[in-house]
PDB file of C-alpha atoms and ligand atoms in Angstrom:
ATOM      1  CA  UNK A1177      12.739  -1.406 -18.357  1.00 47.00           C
ATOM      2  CA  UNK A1178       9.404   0.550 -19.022  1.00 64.00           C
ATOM      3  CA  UNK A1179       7.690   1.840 -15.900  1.00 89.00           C
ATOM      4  CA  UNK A1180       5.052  -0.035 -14.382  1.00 94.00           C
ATOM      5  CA  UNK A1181       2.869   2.943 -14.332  1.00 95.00           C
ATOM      6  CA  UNK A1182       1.749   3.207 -18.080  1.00 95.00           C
ATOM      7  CA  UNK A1183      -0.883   3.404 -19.225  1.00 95.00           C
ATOM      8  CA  UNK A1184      -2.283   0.950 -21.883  1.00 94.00           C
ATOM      9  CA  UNK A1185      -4.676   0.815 -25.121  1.00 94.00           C
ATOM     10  CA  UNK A1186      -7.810   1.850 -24.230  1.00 93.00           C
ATOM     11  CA  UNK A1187      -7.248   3.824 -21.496  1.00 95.00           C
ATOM     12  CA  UNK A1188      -8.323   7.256 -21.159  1.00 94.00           C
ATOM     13  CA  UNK A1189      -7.229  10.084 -18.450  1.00 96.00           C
ATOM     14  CA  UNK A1190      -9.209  12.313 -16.382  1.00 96.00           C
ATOM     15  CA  UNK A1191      -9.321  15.829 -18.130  1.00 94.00           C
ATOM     16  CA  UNK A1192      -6.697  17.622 -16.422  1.00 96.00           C
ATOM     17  CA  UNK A1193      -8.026  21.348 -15.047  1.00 95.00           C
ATOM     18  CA  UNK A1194      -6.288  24.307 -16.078  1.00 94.00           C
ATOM     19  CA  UNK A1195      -4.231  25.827 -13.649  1.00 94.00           C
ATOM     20  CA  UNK A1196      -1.183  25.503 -12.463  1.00 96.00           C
ATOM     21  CA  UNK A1197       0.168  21.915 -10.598  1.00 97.00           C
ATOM     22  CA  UNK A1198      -0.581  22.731  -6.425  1.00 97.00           C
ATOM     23  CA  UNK A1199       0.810  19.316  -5.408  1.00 96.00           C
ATOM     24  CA  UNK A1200       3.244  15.942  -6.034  1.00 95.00           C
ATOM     25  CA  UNK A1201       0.513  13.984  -5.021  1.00 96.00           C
ATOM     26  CA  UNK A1202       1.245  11.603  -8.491  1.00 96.00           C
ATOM     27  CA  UNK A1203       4.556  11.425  -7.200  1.00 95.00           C
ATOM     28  CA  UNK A1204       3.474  10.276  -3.837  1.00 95.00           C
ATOM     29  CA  UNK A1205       1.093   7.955  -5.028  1.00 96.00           C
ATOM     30  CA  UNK A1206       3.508   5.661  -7.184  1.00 96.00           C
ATOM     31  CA  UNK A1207       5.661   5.486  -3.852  1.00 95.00           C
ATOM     32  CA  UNK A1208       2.790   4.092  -1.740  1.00 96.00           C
ATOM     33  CA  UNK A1209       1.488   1.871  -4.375  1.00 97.00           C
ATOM     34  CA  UNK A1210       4.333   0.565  -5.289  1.00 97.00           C
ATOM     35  CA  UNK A1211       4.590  -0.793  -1.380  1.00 96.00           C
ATOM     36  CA  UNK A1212       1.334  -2.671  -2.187  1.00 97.00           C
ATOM     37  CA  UNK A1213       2.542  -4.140  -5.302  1.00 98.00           C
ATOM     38  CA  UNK A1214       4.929  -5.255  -4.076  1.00 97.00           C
ATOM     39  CA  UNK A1215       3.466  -6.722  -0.803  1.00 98.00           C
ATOM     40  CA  UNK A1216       0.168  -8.768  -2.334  1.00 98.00           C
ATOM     41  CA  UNK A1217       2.865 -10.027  -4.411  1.00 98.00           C
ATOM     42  CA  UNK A1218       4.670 -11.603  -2.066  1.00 98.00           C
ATOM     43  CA  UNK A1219       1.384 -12.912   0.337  1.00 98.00           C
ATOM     44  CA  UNK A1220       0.511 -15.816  -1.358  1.00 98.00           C
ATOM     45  CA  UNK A1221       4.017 -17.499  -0.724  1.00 98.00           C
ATOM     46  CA  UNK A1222       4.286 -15.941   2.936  1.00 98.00           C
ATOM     47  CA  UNK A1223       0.531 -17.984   2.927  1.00 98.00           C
ATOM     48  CA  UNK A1224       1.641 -20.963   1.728  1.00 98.00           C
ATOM     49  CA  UNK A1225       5.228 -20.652   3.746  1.00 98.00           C
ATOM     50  CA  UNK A1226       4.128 -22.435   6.977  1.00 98.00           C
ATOM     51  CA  UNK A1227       4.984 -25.753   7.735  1.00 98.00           C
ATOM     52  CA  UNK A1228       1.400 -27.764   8.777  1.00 98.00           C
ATOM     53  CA  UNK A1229       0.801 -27.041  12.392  1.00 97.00           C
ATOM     54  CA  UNK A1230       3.390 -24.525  12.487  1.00 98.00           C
ATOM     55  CA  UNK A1231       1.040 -22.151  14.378  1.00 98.00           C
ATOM     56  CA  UNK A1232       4.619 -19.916  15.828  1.00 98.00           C
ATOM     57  CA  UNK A1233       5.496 -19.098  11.673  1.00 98.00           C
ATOM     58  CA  UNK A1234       1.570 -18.832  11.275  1.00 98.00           C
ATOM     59  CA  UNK A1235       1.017 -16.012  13.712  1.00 98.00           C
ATOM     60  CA  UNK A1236       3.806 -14.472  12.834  1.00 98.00           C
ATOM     61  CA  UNK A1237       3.151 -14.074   9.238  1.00 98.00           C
ATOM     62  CA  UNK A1238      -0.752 -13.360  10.108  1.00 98.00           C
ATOM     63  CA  UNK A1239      -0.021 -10.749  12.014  1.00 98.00           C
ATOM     64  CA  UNK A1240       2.174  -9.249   9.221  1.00 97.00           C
ATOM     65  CA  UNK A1241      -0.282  -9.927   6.285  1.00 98.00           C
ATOM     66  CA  UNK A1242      -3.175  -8.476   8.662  1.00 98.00           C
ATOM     67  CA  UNK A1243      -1.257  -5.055   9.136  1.00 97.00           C
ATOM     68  CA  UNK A1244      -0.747  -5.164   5.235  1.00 97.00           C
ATOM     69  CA  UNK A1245      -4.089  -5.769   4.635  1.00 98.00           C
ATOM     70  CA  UNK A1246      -4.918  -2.658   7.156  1.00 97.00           C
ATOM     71  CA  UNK A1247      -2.088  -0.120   5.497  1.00 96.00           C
ATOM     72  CA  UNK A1248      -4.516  -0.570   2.083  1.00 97.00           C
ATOM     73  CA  UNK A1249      -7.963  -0.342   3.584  1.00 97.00           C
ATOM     74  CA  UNK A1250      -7.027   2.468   5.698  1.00 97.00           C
ATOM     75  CA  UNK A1251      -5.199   4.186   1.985  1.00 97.00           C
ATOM     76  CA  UNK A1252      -8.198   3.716   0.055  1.00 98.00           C
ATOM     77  CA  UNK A1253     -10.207   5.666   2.992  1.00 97.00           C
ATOM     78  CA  UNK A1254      -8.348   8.255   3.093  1.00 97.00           C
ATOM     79  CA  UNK A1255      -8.516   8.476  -1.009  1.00 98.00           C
ATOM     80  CA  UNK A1256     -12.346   8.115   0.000  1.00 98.00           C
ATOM     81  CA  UNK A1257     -12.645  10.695   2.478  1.00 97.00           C
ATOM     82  CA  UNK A1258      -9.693  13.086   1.586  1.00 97.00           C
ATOM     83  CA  UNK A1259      -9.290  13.030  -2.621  1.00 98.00           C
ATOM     84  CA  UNK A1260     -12.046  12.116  -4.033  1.00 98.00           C
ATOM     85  CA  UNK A1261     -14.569  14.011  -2.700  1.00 98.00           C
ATOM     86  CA  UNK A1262     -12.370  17.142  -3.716  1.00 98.00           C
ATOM     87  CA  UNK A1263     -11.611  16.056  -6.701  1.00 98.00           C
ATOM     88  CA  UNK A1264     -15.079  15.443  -7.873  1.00 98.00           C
ATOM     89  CA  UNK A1265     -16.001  19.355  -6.518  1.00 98.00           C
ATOM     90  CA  UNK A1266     -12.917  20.991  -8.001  1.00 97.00           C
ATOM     91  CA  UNK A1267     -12.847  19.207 -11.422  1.00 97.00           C
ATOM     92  CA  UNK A1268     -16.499  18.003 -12.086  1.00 97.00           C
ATOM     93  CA  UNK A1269     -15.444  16.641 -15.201  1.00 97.00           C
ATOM     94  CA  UNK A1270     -13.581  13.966 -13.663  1.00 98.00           C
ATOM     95  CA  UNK A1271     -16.741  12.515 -11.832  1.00 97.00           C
ATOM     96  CA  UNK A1272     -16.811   9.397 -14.558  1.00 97.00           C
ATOM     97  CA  UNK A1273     -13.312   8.687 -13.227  1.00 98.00           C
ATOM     98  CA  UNK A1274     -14.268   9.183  -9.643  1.00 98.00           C
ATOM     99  CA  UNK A1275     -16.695   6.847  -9.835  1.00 98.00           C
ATOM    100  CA  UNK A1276     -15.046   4.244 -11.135  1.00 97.00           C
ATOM    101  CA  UNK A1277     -12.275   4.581  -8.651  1.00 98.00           C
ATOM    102  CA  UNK A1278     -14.621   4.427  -6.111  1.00 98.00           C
ATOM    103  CA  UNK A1279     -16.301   0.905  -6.920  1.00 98.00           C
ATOM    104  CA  UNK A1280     -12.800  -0.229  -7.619  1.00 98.00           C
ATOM    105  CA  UNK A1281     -11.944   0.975  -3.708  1.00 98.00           C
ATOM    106  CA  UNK A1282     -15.265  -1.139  -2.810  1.00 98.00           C
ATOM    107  CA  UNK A1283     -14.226  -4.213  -5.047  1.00 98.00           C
ATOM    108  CA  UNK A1284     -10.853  -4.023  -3.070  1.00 98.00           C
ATOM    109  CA  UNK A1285     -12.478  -3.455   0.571  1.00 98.00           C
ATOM    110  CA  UNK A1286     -15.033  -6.355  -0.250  1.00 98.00           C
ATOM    111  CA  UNK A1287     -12.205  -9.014  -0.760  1.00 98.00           C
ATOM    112  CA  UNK A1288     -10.197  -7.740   2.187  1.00 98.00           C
ATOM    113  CA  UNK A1289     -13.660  -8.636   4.352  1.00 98.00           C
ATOM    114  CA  UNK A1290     -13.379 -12.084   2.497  1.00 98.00           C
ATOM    115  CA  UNK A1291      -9.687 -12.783   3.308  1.00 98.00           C
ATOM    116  CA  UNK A1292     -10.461 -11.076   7.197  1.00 98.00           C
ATOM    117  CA  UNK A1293     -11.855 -14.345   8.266  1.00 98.00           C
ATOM    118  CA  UNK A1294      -9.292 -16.783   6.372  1.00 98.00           C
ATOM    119  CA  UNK A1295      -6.349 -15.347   7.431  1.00 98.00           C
ATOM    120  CA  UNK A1296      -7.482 -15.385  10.990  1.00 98.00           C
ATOM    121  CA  UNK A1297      -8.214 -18.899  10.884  1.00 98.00           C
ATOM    122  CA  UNK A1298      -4.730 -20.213   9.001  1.00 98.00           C
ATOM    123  CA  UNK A1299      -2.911 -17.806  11.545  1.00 98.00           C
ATOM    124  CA  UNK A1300      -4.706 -20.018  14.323  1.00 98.00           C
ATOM    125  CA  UNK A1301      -4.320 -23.051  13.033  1.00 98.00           C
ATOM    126  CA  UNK A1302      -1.397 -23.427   9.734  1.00 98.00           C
ATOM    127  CA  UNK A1303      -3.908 -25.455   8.470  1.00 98.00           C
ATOM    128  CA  UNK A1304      -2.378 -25.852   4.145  1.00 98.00           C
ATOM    129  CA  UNK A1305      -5.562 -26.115   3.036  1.00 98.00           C
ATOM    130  CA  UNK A1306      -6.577 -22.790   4.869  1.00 98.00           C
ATOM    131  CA  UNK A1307      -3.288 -20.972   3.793  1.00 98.00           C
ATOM    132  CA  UNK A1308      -3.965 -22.201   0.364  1.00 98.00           C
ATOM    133  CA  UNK A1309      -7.298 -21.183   0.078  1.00 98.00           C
ATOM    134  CA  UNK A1310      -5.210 -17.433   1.530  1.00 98.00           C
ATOM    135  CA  UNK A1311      -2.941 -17.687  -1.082  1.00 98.00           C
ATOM    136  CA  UNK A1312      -5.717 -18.301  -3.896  1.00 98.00           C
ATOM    137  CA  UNK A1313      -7.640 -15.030  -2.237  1.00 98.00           C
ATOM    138  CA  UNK A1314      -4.185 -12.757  -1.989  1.00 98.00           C
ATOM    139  CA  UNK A1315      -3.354 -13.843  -5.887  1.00 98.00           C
ATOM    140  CA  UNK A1316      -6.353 -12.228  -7.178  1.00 98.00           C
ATOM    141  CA  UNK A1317      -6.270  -9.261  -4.822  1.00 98.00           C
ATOM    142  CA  UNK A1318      -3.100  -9.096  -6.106  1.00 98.00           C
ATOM    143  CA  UNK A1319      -4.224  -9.131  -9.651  1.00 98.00           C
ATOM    144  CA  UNK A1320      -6.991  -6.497  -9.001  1.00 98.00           C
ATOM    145  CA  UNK A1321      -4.678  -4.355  -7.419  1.00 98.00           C
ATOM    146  CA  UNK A1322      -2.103  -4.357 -10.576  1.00 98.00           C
ATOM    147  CA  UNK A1323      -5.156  -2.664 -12.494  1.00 97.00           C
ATOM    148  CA  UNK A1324      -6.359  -0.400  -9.877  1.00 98.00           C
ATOM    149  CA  UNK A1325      -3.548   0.805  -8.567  1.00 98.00           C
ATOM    150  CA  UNK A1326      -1.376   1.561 -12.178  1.00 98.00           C
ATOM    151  CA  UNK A1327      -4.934   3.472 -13.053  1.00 97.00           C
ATOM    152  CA  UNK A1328      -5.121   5.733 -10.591  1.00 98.00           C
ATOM    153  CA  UNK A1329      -1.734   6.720 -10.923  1.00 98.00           C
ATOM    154  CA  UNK A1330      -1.704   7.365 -14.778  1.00 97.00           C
ATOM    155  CA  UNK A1331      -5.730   8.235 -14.870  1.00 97.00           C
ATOM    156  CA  UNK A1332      -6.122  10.197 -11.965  1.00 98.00           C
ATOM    157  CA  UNK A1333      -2.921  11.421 -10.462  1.00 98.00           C
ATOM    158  CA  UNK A1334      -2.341  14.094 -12.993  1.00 97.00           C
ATOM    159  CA  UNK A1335      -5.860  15.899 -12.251  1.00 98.00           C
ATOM    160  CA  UNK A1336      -5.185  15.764  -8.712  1.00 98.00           C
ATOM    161  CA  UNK A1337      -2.458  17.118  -8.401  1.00 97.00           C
ATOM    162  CA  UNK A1338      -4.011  20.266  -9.508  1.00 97.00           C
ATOM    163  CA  UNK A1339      -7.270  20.594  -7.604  1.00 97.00           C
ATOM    164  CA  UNK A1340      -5.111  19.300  -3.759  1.00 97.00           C
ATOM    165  CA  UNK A1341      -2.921  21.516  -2.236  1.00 97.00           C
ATOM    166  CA  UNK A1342       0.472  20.253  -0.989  1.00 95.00           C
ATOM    167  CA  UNK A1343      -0.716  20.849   2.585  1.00 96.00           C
ATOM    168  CA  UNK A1344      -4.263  18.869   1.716  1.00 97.00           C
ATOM    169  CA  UNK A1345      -2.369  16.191   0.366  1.00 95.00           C
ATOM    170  CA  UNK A1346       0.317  16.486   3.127  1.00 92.00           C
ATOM    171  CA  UNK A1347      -3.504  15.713   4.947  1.00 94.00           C
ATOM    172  CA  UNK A1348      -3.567  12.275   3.139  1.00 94.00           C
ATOM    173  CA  UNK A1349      -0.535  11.016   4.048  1.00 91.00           C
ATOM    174  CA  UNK A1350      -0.531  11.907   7.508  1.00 90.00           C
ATOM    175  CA  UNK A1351      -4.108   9.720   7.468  1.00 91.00           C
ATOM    176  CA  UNK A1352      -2.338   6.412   6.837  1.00 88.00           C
ATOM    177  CA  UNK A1353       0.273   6.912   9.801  1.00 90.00           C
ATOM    178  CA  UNK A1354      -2.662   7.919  12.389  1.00 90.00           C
ATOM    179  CA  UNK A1355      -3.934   5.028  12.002  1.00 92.00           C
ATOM    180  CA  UNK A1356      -1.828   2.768  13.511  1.00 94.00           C
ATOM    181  CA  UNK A1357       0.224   2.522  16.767  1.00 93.00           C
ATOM    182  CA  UNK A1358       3.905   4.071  17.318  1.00 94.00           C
ATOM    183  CA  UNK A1359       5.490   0.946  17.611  1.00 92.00           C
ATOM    184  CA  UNK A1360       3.408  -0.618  14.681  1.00 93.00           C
ATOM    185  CA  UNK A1361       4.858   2.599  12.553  1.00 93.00           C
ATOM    186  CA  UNK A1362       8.486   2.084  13.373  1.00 93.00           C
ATOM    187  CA  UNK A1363       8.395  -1.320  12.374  1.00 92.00           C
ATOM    188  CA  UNK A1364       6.938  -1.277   9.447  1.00 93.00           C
ATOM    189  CA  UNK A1365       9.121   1.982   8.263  1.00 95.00           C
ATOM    190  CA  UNK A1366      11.657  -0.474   6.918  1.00 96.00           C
ATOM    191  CA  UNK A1367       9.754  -2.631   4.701  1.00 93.00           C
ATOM    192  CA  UNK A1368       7.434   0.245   2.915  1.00 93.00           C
ATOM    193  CA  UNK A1369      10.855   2.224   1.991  1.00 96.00           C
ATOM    194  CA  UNK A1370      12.514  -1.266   0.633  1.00 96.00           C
ATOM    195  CA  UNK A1371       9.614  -1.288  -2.108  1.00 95.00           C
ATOM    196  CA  UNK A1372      11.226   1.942  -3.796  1.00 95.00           C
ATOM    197  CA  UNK A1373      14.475   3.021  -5.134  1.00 94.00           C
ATOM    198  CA  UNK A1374      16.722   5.005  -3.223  1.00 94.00           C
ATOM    199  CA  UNK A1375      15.702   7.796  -4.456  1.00 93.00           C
ATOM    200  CA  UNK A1376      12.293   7.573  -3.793  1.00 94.00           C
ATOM    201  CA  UNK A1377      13.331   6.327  -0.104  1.00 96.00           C
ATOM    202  CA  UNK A1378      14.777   9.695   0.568  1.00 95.00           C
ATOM    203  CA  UNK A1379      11.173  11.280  -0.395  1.00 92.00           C
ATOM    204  CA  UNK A1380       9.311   8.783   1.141  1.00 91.00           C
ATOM    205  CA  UNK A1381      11.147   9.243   4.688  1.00 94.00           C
ATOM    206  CA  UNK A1382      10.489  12.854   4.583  1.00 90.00           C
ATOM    207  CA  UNK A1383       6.750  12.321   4.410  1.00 87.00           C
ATOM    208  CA  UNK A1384       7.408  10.332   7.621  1.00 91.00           C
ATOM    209  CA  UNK A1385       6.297  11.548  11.021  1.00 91.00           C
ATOM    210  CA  UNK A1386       9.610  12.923  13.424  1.00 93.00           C
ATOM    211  CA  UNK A1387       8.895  10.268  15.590  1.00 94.00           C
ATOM    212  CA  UNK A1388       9.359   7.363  13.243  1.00 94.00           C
ATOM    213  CA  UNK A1389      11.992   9.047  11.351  1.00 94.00           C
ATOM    214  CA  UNK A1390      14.022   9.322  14.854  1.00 95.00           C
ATOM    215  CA  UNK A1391      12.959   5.857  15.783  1.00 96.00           C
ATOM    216  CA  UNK A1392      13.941   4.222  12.612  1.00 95.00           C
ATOM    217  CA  UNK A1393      17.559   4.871  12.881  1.00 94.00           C
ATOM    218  CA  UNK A1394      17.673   3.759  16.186  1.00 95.00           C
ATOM    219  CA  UNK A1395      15.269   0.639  16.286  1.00 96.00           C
ATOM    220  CA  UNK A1396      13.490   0.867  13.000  1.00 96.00           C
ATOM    221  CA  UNK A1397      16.456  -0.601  10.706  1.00 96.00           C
ATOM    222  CA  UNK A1398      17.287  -2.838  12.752  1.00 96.00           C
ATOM    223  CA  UNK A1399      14.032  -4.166  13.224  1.00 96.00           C
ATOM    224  CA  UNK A1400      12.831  -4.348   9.750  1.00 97.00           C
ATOM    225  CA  UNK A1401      15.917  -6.440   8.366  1.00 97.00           C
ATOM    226  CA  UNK A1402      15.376  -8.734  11.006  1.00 97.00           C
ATOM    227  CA  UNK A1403      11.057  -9.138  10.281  1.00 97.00           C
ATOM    228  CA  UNK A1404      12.730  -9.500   6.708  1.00 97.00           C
ATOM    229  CA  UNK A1405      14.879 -12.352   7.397  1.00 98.00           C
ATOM    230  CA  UNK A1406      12.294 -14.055   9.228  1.00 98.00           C
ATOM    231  CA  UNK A1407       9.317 -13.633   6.369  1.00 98.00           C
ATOM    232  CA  UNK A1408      12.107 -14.596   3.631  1.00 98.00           C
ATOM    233  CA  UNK A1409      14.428 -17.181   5.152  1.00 97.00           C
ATOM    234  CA  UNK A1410      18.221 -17.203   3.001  1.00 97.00           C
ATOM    235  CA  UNK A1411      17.000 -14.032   0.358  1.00 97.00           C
ATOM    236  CA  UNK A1412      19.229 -11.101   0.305  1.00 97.00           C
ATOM    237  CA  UNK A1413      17.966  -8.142   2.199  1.00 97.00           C
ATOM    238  CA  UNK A1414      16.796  -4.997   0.215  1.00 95.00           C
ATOM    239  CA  UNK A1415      18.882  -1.987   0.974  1.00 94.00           C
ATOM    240  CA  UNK A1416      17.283   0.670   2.820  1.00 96.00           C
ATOM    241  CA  UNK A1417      18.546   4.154   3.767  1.00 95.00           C
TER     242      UNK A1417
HETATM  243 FE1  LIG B1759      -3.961   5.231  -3.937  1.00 64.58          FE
END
């Protein structure tokens, strides 16, 4: 099976600094993305999955594709605030690269402000021809995202993780937790490790805050195979450590 994050004809990496590697950011980064990849695939059919009417399976799901939607516009500004900047300082010939990253991050944060308003309104109503019009936006965020977020990994990644420190990209990750509620954390837990192998699970759960590494083998398990069963009625549940 070749690995999703390859890069194809035509593309070209950001010149790598000399120096030695400071951080497994490129490690890191296939873990997260591969949570979104994962996730937009699955939102079109989680829009089109309520009944007409059905406003109990609507707000359910809303509220699930709405904290999705939040866990990638709050990663992209922390790439904005936290990487990128850095990067363009520490390895100025990797600005053409930084650039384009960028508009890619606005391309992605100007369709989330597009679907905002949709998915509010099916999650209201489970009106099909609202969650359809959701689906149509998720499939080409979707697509979008298959391009931006294999790039960055393969085109980026590799300069990074000499320019960041461990600790400054420690920084990073600890952005997308602090932006959300305890509870919301826990919950979630479950489903972001499911998107990786097992292996990657055990790095990914490291990178996790005590609290929701405490809480997720308490509630946290429990809680996500349930939200699973619910969002993906009679489908085996992915194993999770
Ligand atoms: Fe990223």
């Amino acid at each position: 099976m070749s690995d999703f994050f390859t890069m194809e004809p035509g593309e070209v990496a950001a010149p790598v600094p000399d120096g030695p590697v400071l951080c497994t950011g490129t490690a890191a980064m296939r873990r997260i993305h591969r949570v979104f990849l994962w996730s937009y695939d699955e939102a079109p059919g989680l829009a089109r999955s309520a009944a007409a009417g059905d406003t109990e399976r609507s707000r359910y799901v809303g509220e699930v594709l709405a904290n999705i939607d939040k866990v990638l516009h709050v990663h992209h500004e922390g790439e904005d605030q936290l990487m990128y900047p850095q990067l363009r300082e520490r390895a100025p010939a990797c600005a053409l690269h930084v650039d384009q990253m960028l508009a890619q991050h606005a391309e992605v944060k100007t369709m989330l402000d597009q679907i905002a308003p949709i998915r509010e309104r099916w999650t209201a109503t489970a009106d099909p021809a609202v969650g359809e019009e959701l689906a149509q936006h998720y499939e080409r965020l979707s697509a979008r995202l298959k391009v931006h977020l294999r790039r960055e990994v393969t085109e980026v990644m590799p300069a990074v993780d000499r320019v960041l420190t461990n600790e400054e990209f420690e920084q990073l990750a600890a952005h997308g937790f602090d932006q959300f509620e305890k509870k919301v954390v826990i919950a979630y837990l479950g489903m972001i490790l499911a998107a990786n192998p097992i292996e990657d699970q055990r790095e990914f759960f490291k990178e996790a805050p005590a609290f929701a590494r405490v809480a997720y083998r308490l509630v946290g398990k429990r809680m996500y195979r349930k939200q699973y069963a619910t969002l993906f009625p009679g489908r085996p549940i992915p194993d999770t450590i």
